[in-house]
mmCIF file of N, CA and C in Angstrom:
data_model
loop_
_atom_site.group_PDB
_atom_site.id
_atom_site.type_symbol
_atom_site.label_atom_id
_atom_site.label_comp_id
_atom_site.label_asym_id
_atom_site.label_seq_id
_atom_site.Cartn_x
_atom_site.Cartn_y
_atom_site.Cartn_z
ATOM 1 N N GLN K 112 66.850 148.116 171.458
ATOM 2 C CA GLN K 112 67.684 148.616 170.394
ATOM 3 C C GLN K 112 68.132 147.446 169.525
ATOM 4 N N VAL K 113 67.929 147.559 168.221
ATOM 5 C CA VAL K 113 68.339 146.522 167.286
ATOM 6 C C VAL K 113 69.848 146.592 167.100
ATOM 7 N N GLN K 114 70.489 145.446 167.192
ATOM 8 C CA GLN K 114 71.925 145.377 166.992
ATOM 9 C C GLN K 114 72.271 144.237 166.046
ATOM 10 N N LEU K 115 73.196 144.510 165.143
ATOM 11 C CA LEU K 115 73.729 143.518 164.222
ATOM 12 C C LEU K 115 75.243 143.545 164.349
ATOM 13 N N VAL K 116 75.841 142.385 164.506
ATOM 14 C CA VAL K 116 77.289 142.300 164.684
ATOM 15 C C VAL K 116 77.852 141.261 163.738
ATOM 16 N N GLU K 117 78.753 141.701 162.848
ATOM 17 C CA GLU K 117 79.386 140.811 161.882
ATOM 18 C C GLU K 117 80.704 140.280 162.419
ATOM 19 N N SER K 118 81.106 139.140 161.884
ATOM 20 C CA SER K 118 82.404 138.571 162.188
ATOM 21 C C SER K 118 82.810 137.649 161.047
ATOM 22 N N GLY K 119 84.061 137.229 161.044
ATOM 23 C CA GLY K 119 84.530 136.254 160.076
ATOM 24 C C GLY K 119 85.368 136.802 158.947
ATOM 25 N N GLY K 120 85.539 138.107 158.879
ATOM 26 C CA GLY K 120 86.377 138.675 157.841
ATOM 27 C C GLY K 120 87.842 138.374 158.083
ATOM 28 N N GLY K 121 88.654 138.673 157.082
ATOM 29 C CA GLY K 121 90.077 138.432 157.191
ATOM 30 C C GLY K 121 90.758 138.587 155.856
ATOM 31 N N SER K 122 92.004 138.160 155.801
ATOM 32 C CA SER K 122 92.805 138.223 154.579
ATOM 33 C C SER K 122 92.963 136.833 153.993
ATOM 34 N N VAL K 123 92.808 136.743 152.678
ATOM 35 C CA VAL K 123 92.885 135.461 151.995
ATOM 36 C C VAL K 123 93.435 135.679 150.594
ATOM 37 N N GLN K 124 94.101 134.680 150.057
ATOM 38 C CA GLN K 124 94.584 134.755 148.686
ATOM 39 C C GLN K 124 93.458 134.476 147.700
ATOM 40 N N ALA K 125 93.619 134.992 146.493
ATOM 41 C CA ALA K 125 92.639 134.749 145.443
ATOM 42 C C ALA K 125 92.385 133.256 145.283
ATOM 43 N N GLY K 126 91.109 132.907 145.153
ATOM 44 C CA GLY K 126 90.716 131.516 145.048
ATOM 45 C C GLY K 126 90.325 130.891 146.371
ATOM 46 N N GLY K 127 90.602 131.572 147.453
ATOM 47 C CA GLY K 127 90.277 131.066 148.770
ATOM 48 C C GLY K 127 88.847 131.335 149.171
ATOM 49 N N SER K 128 88.532 130.975 150.417
ATOM 50 C CA SER K 128 87.166 131.084 150.917
ATOM 51 C C SER K 128 87.131 131.727 152.294
ATOM 52 N N LEU K 129 86.005 132.356 152.593
ATOM 53 C CA LEU K 129 85.713 132.886 153.915
ATOM 54 C C LEU K 129 84.235 132.703 154.192
ATOM 55 N N ASN K 130 83.888 132.600 155.462
ATOM 56 C CA ASN K 130 82.498 132.514 155.880
ATOM 57 C C ASN K 130 82.224 133.632 156.877
ATOM 58 N N LEU K 131 81.364 134.556 156.500
ATOM 59 C CA LEU K 131 80.995 135.659 157.367
ATOM 60 C C LEU K 131 79.753 135.306 158.168
ATOM 61 N N SER K 132 79.674 135.827 159.380
ATOM 62 C CA SER K 132 78.524 135.606 160.241
ATOM 63 C C SER K 132 77.991 136.934 160.747
ATOM 64 N N CYS K 133 76.706 136.959 161.037
ATOM 65 C CA CYS K 133 76.059 138.132 161.613
ATOM 66 C C CYS K 133 75.045 137.651 162.629
ATOM 67 N N VAL K 134 75.121 138.179 163.831
ATOM 68 C CA VAL K 134 74.150 137.861 164.864
ATOM 69 C C VAL K 134 73.278 139.083 165.104
ATOM 70 N N ALA K 135 71.972 138.866 165.142
ATOM 71 C CA ALA K 135 71.014 139.945 165.312
ATOM 72 C C ALA K 135 70.333 139.840 166.669
ATOM 73 N N SER K 136 70.036 140.991 167.253
ATOM 74 C CA SER K 136 69.343 141.022 168.532
ATOM 75 C C SER K 136 68.579 142.325 168.672
ATOM 76 N N GLY K 137 67.654 142.366 169.624
ATOM 77 C CA GLY K 137 66.994 143.609 169.962
ATOM 78 C C GLY K 137 65.628 143.844 169.359
ATOM 79 N N TYR K 138 65.079 142.896 168.594
ATOM 80 C CA TYR K 138 63.727 143.060 168.082
ATOM 81 C C TYR K 138 62.892 141.823 168.387
ATOM 82 N N SER K 139 61.605 142.057 168.603
ATOM 83 C CA SER K 139 60.716 140.990 169.034
ATOM 84 C C SER K 139 60.130 140.182 167.887
ATOM 85 N N TYR K 140 60.017 140.785 166.718
ATOM 86 C CA TYR K 140 59.431 140.130 165.554
ATOM 87 C C TYR K 140 60.503 139.845 164.512
ATOM 88 N N GLU K 141 60.259 138.815 163.724
ATOM 89 C CA GLU K 141 61.235 138.445 162.711
ATOM 90 C C GLU K 141 61.355 139.532 161.655
ATOM 91 N N THR K 142 62.505 139.587 161.018
ATOM 92 C CA THR K 142 62.717 140.522 159.931
ATOM 93 C C THR K 142 61.965 140.067 158.692
ATOM 94 N N TYR K 143 61.738 140.999 157.776
ATOM 95 C CA TYR K 143 61.181 140.638 156.480
ATOM 96 C C TYR K 143 62.258 139.953 155.639
ATOM 97 N N CYS K 144 63.440 140.548 155.631
ATOM 98 C CA CYS K 144 64.584 139.933 154.979
ATOM 99 C C CYS K 144 65.861 140.508 155.568
ATOM 100 N N MET K 145 66.955 139.834 155.279
ATOM 101 C CA MET K 145 68.263 140.320 155.662
ATOM 102 C C MET K 145 69.187 140.232 154.461
ATOM 103 N N ALA K 146 70.258 140.996 154.503
ATOM 104 C CA ALA K 146 71.133 141.066 153.350
ATOM 105 C C ALA K 146 72.563 141.369 153.757
ATOM 106 N N TRP K 147 73.453 141.082 152.839
ATOM 107 C CA TRP K 147 74.853 141.479 152.947
ATOM 108 C C TRP K 147 75.151 142.542 151.898
ATOM 109 N N PHE K 148 75.831 143.587 152.329
ATOM 110 C CA PHE K 148 76.323 144.633 151.453
ATOM 111 C C PHE K 148 77.835 144.697 151.578
ATOM 112 N N ARG K 149 78.469 145.363 150.621
ATOM 113 C CA ARG K 149 79.898 145.593 150.714
ATOM 114 C C ARG K 149 80.233 146.963 150.148
ATOM 115 N N GLN K 150 81.336 147.508 150.622
ATOM 116 C CA GLN K 150 81.783 148.806 150.168
ATOM 117 C C GLN K 150 83.307 148.816 150.110
ATOM 118 N N GLY K 151 83.844 148.954 148.905
ATOM 119 C CA GLY K 151 85.277 149.059 148.720
ATOM 120 C C GLY K 151 85.735 150.494 148.845
ATOM 121 N N PRO K 152 87.041 150.713 148.904
ATOM 122 C CA PRO K 152 87.581 152.070 149.025
ATOM 123 C C PRO K 152 87.130 152.957 147.868
ATOM 124 N N GLY K 153 86.549 154.100 148.180
ATOM 125 C CA GLY K 153 86.114 155.039 147.161
ATOM 126 C C GLY K 153 84.915 154.609 146.350
ATOM 127 N N GLU K 154 84.228 153.565 146.766
ATOM 128 C CA GLU K 154 83.082 153.051 146.027
ATOM 129 C C GLU K 154 81.808 153.161 146.845
ATOM 130 N N GLU K 155 80.669 153.126 146.152
ATOM 131 C CA GLU K 155 79.383 153.140 146.828
ATOM 132 C C GLU K 155 79.061 151.758 147.365
ATOM 133 N N ARG K 156 78.204 151.730 148.352
ATOM 134 C CA ARG K 156 77.798 150.462 148.942
ATOM 135 C C ARG K 156 76.991 149.643 147.940
ATOM 136 N N GLU K 157 77.318 148.360 147.841
ATOM 137 C CA GLU K 157 76.717 147.453 146.873
ATOM 138 C C GLU K 157 75.995 146.325 147.583
ATOM 139 N N GLY K 158 74.773 146.045 147.164
ATOM 140 C CA GLY K 158 74.054 144.896 147.676
ATOM 141 C C GLY K 158 74.617 143.615 147.095
ATOM 142 N N VAL K 159 74.995 142.682 147.945
ATOM 143 C CA VAL K 159 75.650 141.448 147.527
ATOM 144 C C VAL K 159 74.677 140.280 147.485
ATOM 145 N N ALA K 160 73.944 140.082 148.563
ATOM 146 C CA ALA K 160 73.047 138.934 148.667
ATOM 147 C C ALA K 160 71.939 139.237 149.652
ATOM 148 N N LEU K 161 70.765 138.685 149.393
ATOM 149 C CA LEU K 161 69.585 138.914 150.226
ATOM 150 C C LEU K 161 68.882 137.588 150.471
ATOM 151 N N ILE K 162 68.304 137.441 151.653
ATOM 152 C CA ILE K 162 67.519 136.254 151.952
ATOM 153 C C ILE K 162 66.230 136.664 152.654
ATOM 154 N N TYR K 163 65.102 136.126 152.195
ATOM 155 C CA TYR K 163 63.819 136.391 152.819
ATOM 156 C C TYR K 163 63.663 135.479 154.030
ATOM 157 N N THR K 164 63.349 136.096 155.157
ATOM 158 C CA THR K 164 63.320 135.366 156.410
ATOM 159 C C THR K 164 62.274 134.260 156.413
ATOM 160 N N GLY K 165 61.098 134.544 155.892
ATOM 161 C CA GLY K 165 59.994 133.599 155.966
ATOM 162 C C GLY K 165 60.152 132.369 155.101
ATOM 163 N N ASN K 166 60.612 132.530 153.870
ATOM 164 C CA ASN K 166 60.670 131.398 152.950
ATOM 165 C C ASN K 166 62.076 130.986 152.542
ATOM 166 N N GLY K 167 63.085 131.754 152.918
ATOM 167 C CA GLY K 167 64.457 131.394 152.623
ATOM 168 C C GLY K 167 64.906 131.630 151.197
ATOM 169 N N ARG K 168 64.078 132.244 150.375
ATOM 170 C CA ARG K 168 64.484 132.537 149.006
ATOM 171 C C ARG K 168 65.555 133.602 148.996
ATOM 172 N N THR K 169 66.405 133.543 147.993
ATOM 173 C CA THR K 169 67.591 134.392 147.947
ATOM 174 C C THR K 169 67.687 135.182 146.656
ATOM 175 N N ARG K 170 68.434 136.270 146.720
ATOM 176 C CA ARG K 170 68.801 137.062 145.555
ATOM 177 C C ARG K 170 70.267 137.428 145.672
ATOM 178 N N TYR K 171 70.940 137.497 144.529
ATOM 179 C CA TYR K 171 72.365 137.797 144.505
ATOM 180 C C TYR K 171 72.700 138.843 143.457
ATOM 181 N N ALA K 172 73.732 139.613 143.743
ATOM 182 C CA ALA K 172 74.307 140.465 142.721
ATOM 183 C C ALA K 172 74.962 139.589 141.660
ATOM 184 N N ASP K 173 74.919 140.040 140.410
ATOM 185 C CA ASP K 173 75.499 139.253 139.326
ATOM 186 C C ASP K 173 76.978 138.949 139.560
ATOM 187 N N SER K 174 77.671 139.853 140.202
ATOM 188 C CA SER K 174 79.104 139.707 140.396
ATOM 189 C C SER K 174 79.490 138.557 141.323
ATOM 190 N N VAL K 175 78.538 138.052 142.111
ATOM 191 C CA VAL K 175 78.863 137.000 143.070
ATOM 192 C C VAL K 175 78.076 135.719 142.852
ATOM 193 N N LYS K 176 77.176 135.693 141.886
ATOM 194 C CA LYS K 176 76.385 134.492 141.632
ATOM 195 C C LYS K 176 77.286 133.305 141.327
ATOM 196 N N GLY K 177 76.990 132.192 141.962
ATOM 197 C CA GLY K 177 77.776 130.992 141.767
ATOM 198 C C GLY K 177 78.980 130.881 142.669
ATOM 199 N N ARG K 178 79.345 131.972 143.345
ATOM 200 C CA ARG K 178 80.506 131.963 144.230
ATOM 201 C C ARG K 178 80.128 132.173 145.700
ATOM 202 N N PHE K 179 79.120 133.005 145.941
ATOM 203 C CA PHE K 179 78.691 133.319 147.307
ATOM 204 C C PHE K 179 77.349 132.649 147.598
ATOM 205 N N THR K 180 77.149 132.266 148.847
ATOM 206 C CA THR K 180 75.890 131.692 149.281
ATOM 207 C C THR K 180 75.453 132.337 150.589
ATOM 208 N N ILE K 181 74.258 132.931 150.586
ATOM 209 C CA ILE K 181 73.700 133.502 151.804
ATOM 210 C C ILE K 181 72.794 132.464 152.457
ATOM 211 N N SER K 182 72.826 132.399 153.775
ATOM 212 C CA SER K 182 71.990 131.456 154.502
ATOM 213 C C SER K 182 71.641 132.039 155.861
ATOM 214 N N GLN K 183 70.721 131.401 156.549
ATOM 215 C CA GLN K 183 70.280 131.892 157.844
ATOM 216 C C GLN K 183 69.948 130.739 158.767
ATOM 217 N N ASP K 184 70.036 131.023 160.060
ATOM 218 C CA ASP K 184 69.558 130.129 161.100
ATOM 219 C C ASP K 184 68.656 130.990 161.972
ATOM 220 N N ASN K 185 67.375 130.980 161.663
ATOM 221 C CA ASN K 185 66.450 131.894 162.327
ATOM 222 C C ASN K 185 66.305 131.603 163.818
ATOM 223 N N ALA K 186 66.429 130.351 164.206
ATOM 224 C CA ALA K 186 66.331 130.002 165.615
ATOM 225 C C ALA K 186 67.452 130.632 166.430
ATOM 226 N N LYS K 187 68.595 130.861 165.789
ATOM 227 C CA LYS K 187 69.743 131.460 166.456
ATOM 228 C C LYS K 187 69.930 132.925 166.107
ATOM 229 N N ASN K 188 69.030 133.479 165.295
ATOM 230 C CA ASN K 188 69.145 134.861 164.830
ATOM 231 C C ASN K 188 70.486 135.110 164.145
ATOM 232 N N MET K 189 70.885 134.158 163.314
ATOM 233 C CA MET K 189 72.170 134.238 162.645
ATOM 234 C C MET K 189 72.003 134.334 161.133
ATOM 235 N N LEU K 190 72.870 135.090 160.519
ATOM 236 C CA LEU K 190 72.957 135.232 159.082
ATOM 237 C C LEU K 190 74.383 134.911 158.662
ATOM 238 N N TYR K 191 74.527 134.243 157.516
ATOM 239 C CA TYR K 191 75.847 133.827 157.055
ATOM 240 C C TYR K 191 76.056 134.207 155.596
ATOM 241 N N LEU K 192 77.314 134.352 155.237
ATOM 242 C CA LEU K 192 77.684 134.514 153.839
ATOM 243 C C LEU K 192 78.917 133.658 153.585
ATOM 244 N N GLN K 193 78.724 132.553 152.876
ATOM 245 C CA GLN K 193 79.835 131.706 152.468
ATOM 246 C C GLN K 193 80.380 132.245 151.162
ATOM 247 N N MET K 194 81.648 132.603 151.153
ATOM 248 C CA MET K 194 82.281 133.197 149.988
ATOM 249 C C MET K 194 83.373 132.265 149.491
ATOM 250 N N ASN K 195 83.205 131.760 148.282
ATOM 251 C CA ASN K 195 84.172 130.867 147.666
ATOM 252 C C ASN K 195 84.772 131.517 146.426
ATOM 253 N N THR K 196 85.888 130.973 145.980
ATOM 254 C CA THR K 196 86.573 131.464 144.782
ATOM 255 C C THR K 196 86.710 132.978 144.832
ATOM 256 N N LEU K 197 87.232 133.467 145.923
ATOM 257 C CA LEU K 197 87.351 134.902 146.124
ATOM 258 C C LEU K 197 88.317 135.527 145.129
ATOM 259 N N LYS K 198 87.998 136.753 144.732
ATOM 260 C CA LYS K 198 88.788 137.519 143.786
ATOM 261 C C LYS K 198 89.243 138.815 144.437
ATOM 262 N N PRO K 199 90.335 139.410 143.947
ATOM 263 C CA PRO K 199 90.782 140.683 144.517
ATOM 264 C C PRO K 199 89.692 141.754 144.510
ATOM 265 N N GLU K 200 88.828 141.764 143.514
ATOM 266 C CA GLU K 200 87.760 142.751 143.458
ATOM 267 C C GLU K 200 86.679 142.542 144.514
ATOM 268 N N ASP K 201 86.730 141.425 145.234
ATOM 269 C CA ASP K 201 85.827 141.209 146.357
ATOM 270 C C ASP K 201 86.284 141.933 147.617
ATOM 271 N N THR K 202 87.472 142.503 147.589
ATOM 272 C CA THR K 202 87.998 143.222 148.740
ATOM 273 C C THR K 202 87.087 144.387 149.093
ATOM 274 N N ALA K 203 86.610 144.415 150.328
ATOM 275 C CA ALA K 203 85.668 145.447 150.763
ATOM 276 C C ALA K 203 85.353 145.250 152.232
ATOM 277 N N MET K 204 84.690 146.246 152.799
ATOM 278 C CA MET K 204 84.064 146.084 154.091
ATOM 279 C C MET K 204 82.681 145.486 153.850
ATOM 280 N N TYR K 205 82.380 144.411 154.534
ATOM 281 C CA TYR K 205 81.104 143.729 154.361
ATOM 282 C C TYR K 205 80.187 144.012 155.540
ATOM 283 N N TYR K 206 78.940 144.370 155.230
ATOM 284 C CA TYR K 206 77.970 144.771 156.235
ATOM 285 C C TYR K 206 76.739 143.878 156.213
ATOM 286 N N CYS K 207 76.260 143.544 157.373
ATOM 287 C CA CYS K 207 74.989 142.858 157.555
ATOM 288 C C CYS K 207 73.897 143.899 157.741
ATOM 289 N N ALA K 208 72.728 143.688 157.133
ATOM 290 C CA ALA K 208 71.638 144.641 157.235
ATOM 291 C C ALA K 208 70.298 143.921 157.355
ATOM 292 N N ALA K 209 69.345 144.573 158.022
ATOM 293 C CA ALA K 209 68.020 144.007 158.237
ATOM 294 C C ALA K 209 66.935 144.948 157.748
ATOM 295 N N ASP K 210 65.961 144.388 157.041
ATOM 296 C CA ASP K 210 64.761 145.095 156.610
ATOM 297 C C ASP K 210 63.616 144.588 157.476
ATOM 298 N N LEU K 211 63.116 145.434 158.356
ATOM 299 C CA LEU K 211 62.031 145.055 159.248
ATOM 300 C C LEU K 211 60.659 145.492 158.754
ATOM 301 N N MET K 212 60.596 146.314 157.709
ATOM 302 C CA MET K 212 59.342 146.898 157.258
ATOM 303 C C MET K 212 58.853 146.382 155.917
ATOM 304 N N GLY K 213 59.616 145.558 155.253
ATOM 305 C CA GLY K 213 59.178 144.952 154.008
ATOM 306 C C GLY K 213 59.403 145.783 152.766
ATOM 307 N N GLY K 214 60.203 146.832 152.859
ATOM 308 C CA GLY K 214 60.457 147.670 151.705
ATOM 309 C C GLY K 214 61.117 146.937 150.549
ATOM 310 N N SER K 215 61.877 145.907 150.844
ATOM 311 C CA SER K 215 62.584 145.169 149.803
ATOM 312 C C SER K 215 61.653 144.477 148.826
ATOM 313 N N TRP K 216 60.423 144.205 149.222
ATOM 314 C CA TRP K 216 59.465 143.533 148.344
ATOM 315 C C TRP K 216 59.237 144.326 147.069
ATOM 316 N N TYR K 217 59.314 145.641 147.168
ATOM 317 C CA TYR K 217 59.017 146.502 146.029
ATOM 318 C C TYR K 217 60.237 146.788 145.158
ATOM 319 N N SER K 218 61.409 146.330 145.559
ATOM 320 C CA SER K 218 62.642 146.686 144.878
ATOM 321 C C SER K 218 63.171 145.536 144.038
ATOM 322 N N PRO K 219 63.488 145.803 142.771
ATOM 323 C CA PRO K 219 64.051 144.747 141.919
ATOM 324 C C PRO K 219 65.517 144.464 142.210
ATOM 325 N N THR K 220 66.169 145.360 142.942
ATOM 326 C CA THR K 220 67.562 145.183 143.306
ATOM 327 C C THR K 220 67.723 145.245 144.816
ATOM 328 N N ILE K 221 68.895 144.879 145.302
ATOM 329 C CA ILE K 221 69.184 144.933 146.726
ATOM 330 C C ILE K 221 69.649 146.350 147.036
ATOM 331 N N ARG K 222 68.790 147.143 147.649
ATOM 332 C CA ARG K 222 69.036 148.572 147.840
ATOM 333 C C ARG K 222 69.279 148.906 149.305
ATOM 334 N N SER K 223 70.273 149.726 149.545
ATOM 335 C CA SER K 223 70.587 150.167 150.901
ATOM 336 C C SER K 223 69.407 150.869 151.560
ATOM 337 N N ALA K 224 68.638 151.636 150.784
ATOM 338 C CA ALA K 224 67.545 152.423 151.332
ATOM 339 C C ALA K 224 66.433 151.564 151.921
ATOM 340 N N ASP K 225 66.367 150.301 151.558
ATOM 341 C CA ASP K 225 65.334 149.410 152.068
ATOM 342 C C ASP K 225 65.680 148.804 153.419
ATOM 343 N N PHE K 226 66.891 149.042 153.885
ATOM 344 C CA PHE K 226 67.371 148.399 155.101
ATOM 345 C C PHE K 226 67.631 149.440 156.179
ATOM 346 N N GLY K 227 66.939 149.296 157.295
ATOM 347 C CA GLY K 227 67.012 150.291 158.341
ATOM 348 C C GLY K 227 68.021 150.025 159.429
ATOM 349 N N TYR K 228 68.570 148.821 159.473
ATOM 350 C CA TYR K 228 69.491 148.458 160.538
ATOM 351 C C TYR K 228 70.740 147.826 159.963
ATOM 352 N N TRP K 229 71.868 148.246 160.511
ATOM 353 C CA TRP K 229 73.166 147.872 159.960
ATOM 354 C C TRP K 229 74.150 147.475 161.046
ATOM 355 N N GLY K 230 75.025 146.540 160.706
ATOM 356 C CA GLY K 230 76.140 146.219 161.570
ATOM 357 C C GLY K 230 77.309 147.150 161.318
ATOM 358 N N GLN K 231 78.380 146.937 162.057
ATOM 359 C CA GLN K 231 79.547 147.808 161.958
ATOM 360 C C GLN K 231 80.495 147.414 160.837
ATOM 361 N N GLY K 232 80.326 146.233 160.283
ATOM 362 C CA GLY K 232 81.141 145.778 159.170
ATOM 363 C C GLY K 232 82.288 144.877 159.588
ATOM 364 N N THR K 233 82.711 144.036 158.649
ATOM 365 C CA THR K 233 83.884 143.196 158.832
ATOM 366 C C THR K 233 84.689 143.223 157.534
ATOM 367 N N GLN K 234 85.996 143.412 157.652
ATOM 368 C CA GLN K 234 86.843 143.628 156.487
ATOM 369 C C GLN K 234 87.237 142.313 155.832
ATOM 370 N N VAL K 235 87.105 142.278 154.510
ATOM 371 C CA VAL K 235 87.567 141.154 153.701
ATOM 372 C C VAL K 235 88.613 141.674 152.731
ATOM 373 N N THR K 236 89.791 141.083 152.748
ATOM 374 C CA THR K 236 90.869 141.481 151.857
ATOM 375 C C THR K 236 91.349 140.266 151.085
ATOM 376 N N VAL K 237 91.322 140.368 149.759
ATOM 377 C CA VAL K 237 91.721 139.268 148.885
ATOM 378 C C VAL K 237 92.926 139.715 148.070
ATOM 379 N N SER K 238 94.014 138.990 148.174
ATOM 380 C CA SER K 238 95.244 139.332 147.471
ATOM 381 C C SER K 238 95.519 138.346 146.346
ATOM 382 N N SER K 239 96.262 138.815 145.342
ATOM 383 C CA SER K 239 96.612 137.967 144.202
ATOM 384 C C SER K 239 97.748 137.027 144.561
#
């Protein structure tokens, strides 16, 4: 059974930083890519950042470019999201997700439908 577990969320003032982590287990082959999503109260889930497992190339939502950095440690099956210069609008539940089938290759955006495995989420709250 594939499992993804996030950690590192918390409360921070605007302008502060947080580093989220996700540990993956339960599959024998590497993922095609992994990504971070977020969902605020009453909002749809938004793709934040994506990283291709094989080459390490990344994609970001426009709203976080220059502030967030996605990274991975494949030997440890770990995924990270370094979040700097946090804003109140970044407040959301953040989810780690894995694409094992390569569907993301065909998508110009980071789409929830391309990711078959999800963590339980970790809450990030940014106050003014």
